PDB file of C-alpha atoms in Angstrom:
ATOM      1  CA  UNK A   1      -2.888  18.438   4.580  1.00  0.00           C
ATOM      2  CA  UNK A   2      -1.624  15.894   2.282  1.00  0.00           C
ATOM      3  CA  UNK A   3       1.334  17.796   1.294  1.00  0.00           C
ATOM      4  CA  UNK A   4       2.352  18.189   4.998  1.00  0.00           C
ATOM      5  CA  UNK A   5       2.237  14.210   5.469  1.00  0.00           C
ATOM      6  CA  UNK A   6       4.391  13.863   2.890  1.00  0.00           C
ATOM      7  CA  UNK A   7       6.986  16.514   4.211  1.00  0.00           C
ATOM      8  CA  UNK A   8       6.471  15.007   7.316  1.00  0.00           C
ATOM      9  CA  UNK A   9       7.163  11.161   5.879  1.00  0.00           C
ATOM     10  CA  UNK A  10      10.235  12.404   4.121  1.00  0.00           C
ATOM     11  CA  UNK A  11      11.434  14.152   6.930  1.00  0.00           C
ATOM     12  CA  UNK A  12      10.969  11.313   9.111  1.00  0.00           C
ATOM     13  CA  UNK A  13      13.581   9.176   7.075  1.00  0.00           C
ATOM     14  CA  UNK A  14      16.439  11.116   7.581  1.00  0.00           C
ATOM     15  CA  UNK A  15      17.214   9.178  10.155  1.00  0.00           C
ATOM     16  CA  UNK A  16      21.056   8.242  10.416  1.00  0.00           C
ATOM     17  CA  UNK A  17      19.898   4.658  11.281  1.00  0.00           C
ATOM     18  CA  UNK A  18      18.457   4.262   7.952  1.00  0.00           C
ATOM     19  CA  UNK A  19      20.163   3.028   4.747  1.00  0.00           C
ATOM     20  CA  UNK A  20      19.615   3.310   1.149  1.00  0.00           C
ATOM     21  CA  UNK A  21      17.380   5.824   1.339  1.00  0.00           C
ATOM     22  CA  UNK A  22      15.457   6.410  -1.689  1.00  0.00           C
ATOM     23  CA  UNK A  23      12.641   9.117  -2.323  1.00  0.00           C
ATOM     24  CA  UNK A  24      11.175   9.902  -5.719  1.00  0.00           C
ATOM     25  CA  UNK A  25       7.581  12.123  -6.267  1.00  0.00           C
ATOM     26  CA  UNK A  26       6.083  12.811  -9.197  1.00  0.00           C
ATOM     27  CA  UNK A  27       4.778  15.829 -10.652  1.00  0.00           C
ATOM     28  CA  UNK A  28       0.872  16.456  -9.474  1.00  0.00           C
ATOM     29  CA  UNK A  29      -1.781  15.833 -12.077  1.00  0.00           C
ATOM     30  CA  UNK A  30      -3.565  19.739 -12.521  1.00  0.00           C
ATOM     31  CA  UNK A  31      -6.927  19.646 -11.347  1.00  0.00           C
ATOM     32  CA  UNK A  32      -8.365  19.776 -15.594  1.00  0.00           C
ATOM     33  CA  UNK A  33      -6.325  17.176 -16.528  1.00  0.00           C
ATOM     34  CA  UNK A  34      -8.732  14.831 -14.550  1.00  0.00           C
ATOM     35  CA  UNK A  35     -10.881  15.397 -17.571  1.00  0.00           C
ATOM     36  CA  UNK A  36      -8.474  13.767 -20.204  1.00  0.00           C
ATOM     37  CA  UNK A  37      -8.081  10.797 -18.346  1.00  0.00           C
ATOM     38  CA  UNK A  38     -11.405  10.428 -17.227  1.00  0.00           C
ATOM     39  CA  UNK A  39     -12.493  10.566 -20.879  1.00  0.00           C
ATOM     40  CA  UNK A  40      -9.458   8.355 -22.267  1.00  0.00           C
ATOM     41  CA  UNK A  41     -10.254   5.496 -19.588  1.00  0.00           C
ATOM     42  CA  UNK A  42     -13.840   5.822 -19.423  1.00  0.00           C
ATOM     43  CA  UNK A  43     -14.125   6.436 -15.737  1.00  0.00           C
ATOM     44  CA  UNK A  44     -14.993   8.753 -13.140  1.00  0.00           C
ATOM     45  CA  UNK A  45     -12.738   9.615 -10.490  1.00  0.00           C
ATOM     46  CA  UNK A  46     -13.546  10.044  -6.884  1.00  0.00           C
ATOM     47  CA  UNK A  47     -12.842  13.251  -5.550  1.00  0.00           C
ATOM     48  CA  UNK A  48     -10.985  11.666  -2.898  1.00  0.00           C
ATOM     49  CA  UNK A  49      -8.783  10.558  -5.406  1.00  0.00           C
ATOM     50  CA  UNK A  50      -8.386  13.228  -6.829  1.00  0.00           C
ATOM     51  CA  UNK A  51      -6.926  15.023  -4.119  1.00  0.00           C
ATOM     52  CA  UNK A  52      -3.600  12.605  -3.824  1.00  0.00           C
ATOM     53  CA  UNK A  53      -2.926  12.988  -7.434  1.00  0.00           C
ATOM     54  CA  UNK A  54      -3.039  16.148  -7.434  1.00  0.00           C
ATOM     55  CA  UNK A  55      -0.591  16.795  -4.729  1.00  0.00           C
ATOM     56  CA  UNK A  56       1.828  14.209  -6.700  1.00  0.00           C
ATOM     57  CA  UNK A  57       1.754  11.757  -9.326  1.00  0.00           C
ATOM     58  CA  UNK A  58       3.332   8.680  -8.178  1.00  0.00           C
ATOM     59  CA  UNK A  59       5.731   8.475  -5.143  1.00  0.00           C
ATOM     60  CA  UNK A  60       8.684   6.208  -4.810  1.00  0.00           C
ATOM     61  CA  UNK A  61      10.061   5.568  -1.301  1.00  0.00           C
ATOM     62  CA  UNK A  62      12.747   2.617  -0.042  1.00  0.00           C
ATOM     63  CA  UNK A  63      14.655   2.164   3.261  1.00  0.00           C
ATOM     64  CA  UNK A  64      17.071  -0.297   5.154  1.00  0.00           C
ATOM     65  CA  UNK A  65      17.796  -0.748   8.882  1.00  0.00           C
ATOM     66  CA  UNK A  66      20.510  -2.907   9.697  1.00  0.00           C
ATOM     67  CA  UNK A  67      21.006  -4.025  13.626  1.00  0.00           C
ATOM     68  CA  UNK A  68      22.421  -6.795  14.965  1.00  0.00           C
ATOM     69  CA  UNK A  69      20.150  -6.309  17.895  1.00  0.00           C
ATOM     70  CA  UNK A  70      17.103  -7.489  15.564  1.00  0.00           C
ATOM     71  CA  UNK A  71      16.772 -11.312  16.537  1.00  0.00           C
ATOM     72  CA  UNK A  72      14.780 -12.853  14.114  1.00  0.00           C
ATOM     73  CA  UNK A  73      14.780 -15.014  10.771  1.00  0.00           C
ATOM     74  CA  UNK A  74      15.193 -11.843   8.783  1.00  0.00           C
ATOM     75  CA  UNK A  75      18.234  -9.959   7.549  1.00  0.00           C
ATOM     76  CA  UNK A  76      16.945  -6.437   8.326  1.00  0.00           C
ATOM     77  CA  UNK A  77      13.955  -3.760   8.411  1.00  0.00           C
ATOM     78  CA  UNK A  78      12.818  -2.480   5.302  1.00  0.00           C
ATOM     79  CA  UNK A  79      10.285  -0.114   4.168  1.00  0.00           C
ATOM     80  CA  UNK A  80       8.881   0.227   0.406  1.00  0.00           C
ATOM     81  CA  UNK A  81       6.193   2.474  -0.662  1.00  0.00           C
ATOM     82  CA  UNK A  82       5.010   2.450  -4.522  1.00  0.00           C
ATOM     83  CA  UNK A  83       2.330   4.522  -5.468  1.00  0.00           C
ATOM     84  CA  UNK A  84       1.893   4.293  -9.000  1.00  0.00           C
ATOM     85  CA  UNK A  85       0.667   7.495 -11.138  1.00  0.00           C
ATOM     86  CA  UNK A  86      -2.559   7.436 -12.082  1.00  0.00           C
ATOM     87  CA  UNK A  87      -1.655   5.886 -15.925  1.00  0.00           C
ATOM     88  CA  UNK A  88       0.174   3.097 -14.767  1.00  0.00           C
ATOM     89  CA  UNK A  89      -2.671   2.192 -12.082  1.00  0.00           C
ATOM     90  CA  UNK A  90      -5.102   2.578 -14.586  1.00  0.00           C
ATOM     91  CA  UNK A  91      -3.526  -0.014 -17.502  1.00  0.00           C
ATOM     92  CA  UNK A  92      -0.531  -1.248 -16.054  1.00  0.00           C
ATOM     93  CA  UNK A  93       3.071  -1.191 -16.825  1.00  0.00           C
ATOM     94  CA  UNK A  94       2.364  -3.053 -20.213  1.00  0.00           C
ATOM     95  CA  UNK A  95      -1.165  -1.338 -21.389  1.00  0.00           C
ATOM     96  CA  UNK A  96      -3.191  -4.308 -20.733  1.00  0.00           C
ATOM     97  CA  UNK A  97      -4.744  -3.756 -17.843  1.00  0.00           C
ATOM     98  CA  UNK A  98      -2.878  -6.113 -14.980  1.00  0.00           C
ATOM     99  CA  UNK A  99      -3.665  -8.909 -17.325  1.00  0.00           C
ATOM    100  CA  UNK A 100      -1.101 -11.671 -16.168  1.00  0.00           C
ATOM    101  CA  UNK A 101      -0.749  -9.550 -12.534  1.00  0.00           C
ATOM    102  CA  UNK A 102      -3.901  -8.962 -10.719  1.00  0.00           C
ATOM    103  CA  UNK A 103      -6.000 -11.147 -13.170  1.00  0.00           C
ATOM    104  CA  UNK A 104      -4.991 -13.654 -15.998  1.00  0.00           C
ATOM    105  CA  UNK A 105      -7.186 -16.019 -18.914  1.00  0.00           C
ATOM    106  CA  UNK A 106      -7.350 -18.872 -16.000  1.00  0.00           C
ATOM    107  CA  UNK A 107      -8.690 -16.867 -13.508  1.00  0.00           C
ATOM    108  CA  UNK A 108     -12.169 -18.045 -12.342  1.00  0.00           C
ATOM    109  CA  UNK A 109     -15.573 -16.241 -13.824  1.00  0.00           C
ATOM    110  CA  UNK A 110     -16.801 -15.481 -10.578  1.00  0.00           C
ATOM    111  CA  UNK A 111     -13.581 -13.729  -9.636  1.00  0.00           C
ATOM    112  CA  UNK A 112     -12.864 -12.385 -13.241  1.00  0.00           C
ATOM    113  CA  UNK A 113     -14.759  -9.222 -13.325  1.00  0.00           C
ATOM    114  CA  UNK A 114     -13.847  -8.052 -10.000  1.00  0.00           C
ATOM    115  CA  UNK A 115     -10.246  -8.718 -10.321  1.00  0.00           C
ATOM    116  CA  UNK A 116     -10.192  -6.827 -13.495  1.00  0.00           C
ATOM    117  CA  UNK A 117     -11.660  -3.754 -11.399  1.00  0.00           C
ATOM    118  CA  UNK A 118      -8.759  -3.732  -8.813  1.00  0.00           C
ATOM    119  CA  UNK A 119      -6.469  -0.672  -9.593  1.00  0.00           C
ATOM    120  CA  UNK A 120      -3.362  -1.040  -7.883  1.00  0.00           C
ATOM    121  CA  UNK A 121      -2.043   1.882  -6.494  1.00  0.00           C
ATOM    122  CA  UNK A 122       0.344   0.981  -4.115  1.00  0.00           C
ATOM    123  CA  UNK A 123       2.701  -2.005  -5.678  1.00  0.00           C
ATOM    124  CA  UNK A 124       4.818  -2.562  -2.080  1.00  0.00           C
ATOM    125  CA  UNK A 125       5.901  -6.137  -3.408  1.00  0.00           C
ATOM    126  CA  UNK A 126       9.182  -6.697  -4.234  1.00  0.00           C
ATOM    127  CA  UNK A 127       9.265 -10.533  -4.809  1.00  0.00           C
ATOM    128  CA  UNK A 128       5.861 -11.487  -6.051  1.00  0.00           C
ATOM    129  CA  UNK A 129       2.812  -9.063  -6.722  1.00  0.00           C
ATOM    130  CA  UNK A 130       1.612  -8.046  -3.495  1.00  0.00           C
ATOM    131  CA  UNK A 131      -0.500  -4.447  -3.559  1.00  0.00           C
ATOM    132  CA  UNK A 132      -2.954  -2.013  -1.740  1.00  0.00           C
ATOM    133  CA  UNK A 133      -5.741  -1.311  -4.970  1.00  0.00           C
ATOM    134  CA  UNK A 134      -8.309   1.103  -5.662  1.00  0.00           C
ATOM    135  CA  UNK A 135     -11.955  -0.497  -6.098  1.00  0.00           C
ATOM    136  CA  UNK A 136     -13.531   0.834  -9.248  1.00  0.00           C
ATOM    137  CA  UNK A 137     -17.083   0.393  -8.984  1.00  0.00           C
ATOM    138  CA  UNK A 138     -19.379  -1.933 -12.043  1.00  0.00           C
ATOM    139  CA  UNK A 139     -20.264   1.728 -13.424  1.00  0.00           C
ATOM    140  CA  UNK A 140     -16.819   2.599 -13.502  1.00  0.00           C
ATOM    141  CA  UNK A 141     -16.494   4.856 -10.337  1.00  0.00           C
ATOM    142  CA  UNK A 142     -13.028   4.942  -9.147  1.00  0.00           C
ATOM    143  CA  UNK A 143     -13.493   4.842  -5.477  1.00  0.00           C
ATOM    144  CA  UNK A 144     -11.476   5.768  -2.396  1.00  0.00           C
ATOM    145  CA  UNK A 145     -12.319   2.044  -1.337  1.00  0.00           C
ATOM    146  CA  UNK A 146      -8.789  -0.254  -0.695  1.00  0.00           C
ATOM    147  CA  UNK A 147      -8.302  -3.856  -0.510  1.00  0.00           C
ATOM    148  CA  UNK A 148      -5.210  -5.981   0.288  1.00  0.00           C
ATOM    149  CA  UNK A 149      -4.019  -7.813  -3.036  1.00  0.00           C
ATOM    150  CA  UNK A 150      -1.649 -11.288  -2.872  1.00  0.00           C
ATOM    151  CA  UNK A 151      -0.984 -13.438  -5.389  1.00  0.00           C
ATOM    152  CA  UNK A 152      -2.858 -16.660  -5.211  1.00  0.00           C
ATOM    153  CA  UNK A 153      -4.256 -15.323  -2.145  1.00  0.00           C
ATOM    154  CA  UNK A 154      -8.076 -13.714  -1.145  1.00  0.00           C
ATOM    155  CA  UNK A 155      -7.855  -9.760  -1.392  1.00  0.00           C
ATOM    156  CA  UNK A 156      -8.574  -8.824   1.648  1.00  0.00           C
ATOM    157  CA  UNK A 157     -11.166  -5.360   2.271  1.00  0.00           C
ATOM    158  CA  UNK A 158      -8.803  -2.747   3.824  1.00  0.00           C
ATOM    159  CA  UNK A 159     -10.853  -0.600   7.251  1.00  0.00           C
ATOM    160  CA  UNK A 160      -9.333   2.413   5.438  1.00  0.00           C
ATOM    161  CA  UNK A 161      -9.868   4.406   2.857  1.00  0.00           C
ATOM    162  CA  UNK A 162      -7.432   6.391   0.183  1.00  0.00           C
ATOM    163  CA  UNK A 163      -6.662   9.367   2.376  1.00  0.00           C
ATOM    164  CA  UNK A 164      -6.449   7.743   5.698  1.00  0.00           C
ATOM    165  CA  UNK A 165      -3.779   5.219   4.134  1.00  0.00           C
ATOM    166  CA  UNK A 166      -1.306   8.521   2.888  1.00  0.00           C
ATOM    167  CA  UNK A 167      -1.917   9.476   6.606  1.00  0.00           C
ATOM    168  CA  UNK A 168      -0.569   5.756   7.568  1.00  0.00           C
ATOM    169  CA  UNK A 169       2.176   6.138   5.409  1.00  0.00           C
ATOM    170  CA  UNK A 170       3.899   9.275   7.258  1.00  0.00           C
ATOM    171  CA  UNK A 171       2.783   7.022  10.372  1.00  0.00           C
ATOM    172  CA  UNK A 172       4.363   3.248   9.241  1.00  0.00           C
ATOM    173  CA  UNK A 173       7.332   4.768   7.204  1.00  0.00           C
ATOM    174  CA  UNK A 174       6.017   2.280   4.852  1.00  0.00           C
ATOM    175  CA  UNK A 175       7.503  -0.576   6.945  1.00  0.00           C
ATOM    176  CA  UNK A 176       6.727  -3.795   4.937  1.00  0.00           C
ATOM    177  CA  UNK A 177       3.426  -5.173   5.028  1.00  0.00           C
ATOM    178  CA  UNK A 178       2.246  -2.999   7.437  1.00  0.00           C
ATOM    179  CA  UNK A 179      -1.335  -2.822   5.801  1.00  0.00           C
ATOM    180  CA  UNK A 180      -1.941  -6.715   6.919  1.00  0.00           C
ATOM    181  CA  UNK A 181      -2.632  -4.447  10.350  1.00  0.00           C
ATOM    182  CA  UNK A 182      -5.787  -2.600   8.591  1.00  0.00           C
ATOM    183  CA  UNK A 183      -8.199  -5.731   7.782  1.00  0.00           C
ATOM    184  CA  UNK A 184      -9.770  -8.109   9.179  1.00  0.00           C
ATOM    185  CA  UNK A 185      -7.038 -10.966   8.575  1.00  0.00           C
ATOM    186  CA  UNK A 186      -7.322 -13.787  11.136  1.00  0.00           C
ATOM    187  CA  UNK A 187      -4.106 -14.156  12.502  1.00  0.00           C
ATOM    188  CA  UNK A 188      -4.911 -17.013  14.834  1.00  0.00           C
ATOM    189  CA  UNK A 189      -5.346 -19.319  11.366  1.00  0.00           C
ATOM    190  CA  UNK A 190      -2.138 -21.443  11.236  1.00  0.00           C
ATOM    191  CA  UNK A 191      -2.579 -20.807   7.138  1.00  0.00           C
ATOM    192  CA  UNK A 192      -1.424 -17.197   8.040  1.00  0.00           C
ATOM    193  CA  UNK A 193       1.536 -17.650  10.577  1.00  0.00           C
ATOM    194  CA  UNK A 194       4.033 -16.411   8.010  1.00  0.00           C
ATOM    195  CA  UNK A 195       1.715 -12.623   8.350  1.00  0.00           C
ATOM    196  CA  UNK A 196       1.486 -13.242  11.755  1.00  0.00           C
ATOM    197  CA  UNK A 197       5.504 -13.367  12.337  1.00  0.00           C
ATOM    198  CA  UNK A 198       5.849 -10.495  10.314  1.00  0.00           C
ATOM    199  CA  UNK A 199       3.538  -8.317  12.003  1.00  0.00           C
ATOM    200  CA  UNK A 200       5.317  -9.508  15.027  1.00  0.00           C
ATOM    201  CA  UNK A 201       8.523  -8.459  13.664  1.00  0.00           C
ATOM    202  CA  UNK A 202       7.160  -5.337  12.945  1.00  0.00           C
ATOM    203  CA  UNK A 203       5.850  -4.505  16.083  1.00  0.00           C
ATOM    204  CA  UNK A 204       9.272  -5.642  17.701  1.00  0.00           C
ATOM    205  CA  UNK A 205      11.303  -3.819  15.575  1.00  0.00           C
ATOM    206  CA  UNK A 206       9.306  -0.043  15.152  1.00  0.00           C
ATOM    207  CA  UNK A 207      11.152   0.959  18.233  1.00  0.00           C
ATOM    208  CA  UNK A 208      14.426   0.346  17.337  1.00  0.00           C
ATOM    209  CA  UNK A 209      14.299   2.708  14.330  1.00  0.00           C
ATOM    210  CA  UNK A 210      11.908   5.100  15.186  1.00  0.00           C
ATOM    211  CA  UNK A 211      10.584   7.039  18.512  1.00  0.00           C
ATOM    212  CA  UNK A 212       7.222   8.428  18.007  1.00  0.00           C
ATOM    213  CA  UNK A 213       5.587   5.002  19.843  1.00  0.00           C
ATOM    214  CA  UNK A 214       3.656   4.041  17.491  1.00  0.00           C
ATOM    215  CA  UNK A 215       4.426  -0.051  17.735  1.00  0.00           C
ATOM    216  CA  UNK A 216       1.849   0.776  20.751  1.00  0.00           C
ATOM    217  CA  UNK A 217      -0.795   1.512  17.863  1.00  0.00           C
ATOM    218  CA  UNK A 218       0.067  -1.338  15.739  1.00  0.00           C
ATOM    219  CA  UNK A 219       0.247  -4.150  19.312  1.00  0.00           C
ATOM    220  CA  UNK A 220      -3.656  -2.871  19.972  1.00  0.00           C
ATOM    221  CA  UNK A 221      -4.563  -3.738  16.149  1.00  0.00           C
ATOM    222  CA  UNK A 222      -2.292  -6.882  16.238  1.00  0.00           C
ATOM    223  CA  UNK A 223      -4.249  -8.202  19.310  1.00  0.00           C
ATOM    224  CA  UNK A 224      -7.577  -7.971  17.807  1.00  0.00           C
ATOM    225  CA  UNK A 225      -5.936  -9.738  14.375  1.00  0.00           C
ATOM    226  CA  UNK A 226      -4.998 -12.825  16.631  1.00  0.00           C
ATOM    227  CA  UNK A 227      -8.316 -12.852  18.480  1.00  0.00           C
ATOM    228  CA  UNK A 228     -10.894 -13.817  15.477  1.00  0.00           C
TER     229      UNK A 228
END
């Protein structure tokens, strides 16, 4: 099931409107494996989790659409999907943890030990950290649970969980920031406008690159966003 979302993701970008097309997956973690690394980072993986990693171990995807018949403030379409594997998500690019990324020394006390149990597995951000992360649980659970990570900005509880997102992906074409579309962001506050335009952008623009009608999807969540 997994595996034929993917096929069908990658398949979906070979598009002759798209540019720069970039697609990288990583070997699958073997089902025992699981074992090593839930001994070596004292946790316990869900088994939901367990199923994307062991269809493929990190997947790298990036896209352009150039039109001139996009009006708008922005140069052009782009999509970015960056699932980390499961080492990286676990203690970061460095080995400490997303210390100075998800959570940092000045980071408040009430925030501190939550922060520090966000695992980001899907680092879309490409000019500030901005990620879709895995809840690990107090007893060290790592849960299918998402939420909506933005620098200097309230995570925000995703409506979906691990496997329904890799569904979304084949869906979105991991057009940017189309996860703003699964919470329950108020896009009638004038503190989010600049979300708001995007996800205008991105309905407005879907149709342009791609034909399955799916912009219809993402208008019916956008009007319930701008409702609150």
């Amino acid at each position: 099931m997994i595996k034929d979302k993917l096929i069908s993701l990658c398949r979906s970008l070979e598009s002759e409107k798209l540019e720069e097309v970039y697609i990288d997956i990583g070997n699958p973690i073997k089902g025992y494996q699981f074992s090593d690394f839930e001994y070596e980072y004292a946790v316990t993986v869900h088994d939901k989790v367990k199923s994307i990693y062991t269809v493929f171990n990190g997947l790298r995807i990036k896209w352009q659409f150039h039109s001139k018949n996009i009006e708008t403030k922005f140069d052009y379409l782009e999509g970015n999907i960056q699932l980390l594997n499961f080492r990286d998500m676990m203690i970061g690019y460095d080995g400490r943890a997303w210390k100075n990324e998800i959570w940092s020394d000045k980071t408040e006390e009430t925030e501190l030990k939550f922060f520090q149990r966000l695992k980001p597995f899907d680092y879309f951000g490409t000019d500030t950290v901005r990620c879709v992360c895995l809840e690990m649980t107090e007893d060290r659970i790592l849960t299918p649970d998402l939420w909506l990570f933005n620098l200097g900005h309230v995570p925000l509880r995703m409506e979906i969980q691990i496997d329904e997102y890799i569904g979304l992906l084949e869906k979105t074409k991991g057009i940017w920031g189309w996860q703003y579309f699964y919470t329950k962001i108020d896009l009638s506050d004038k503190k989010n406008s600049a979300i708001r335009e995007n996800c205008e952008f991105i309905i407005n623009s879907y149709p342009k690159v791609f034909d399955d009608k799916f912009e219809n999807e993402l208008e019916s969540l956008f009007q319930k966003l701008v409702s609150y």
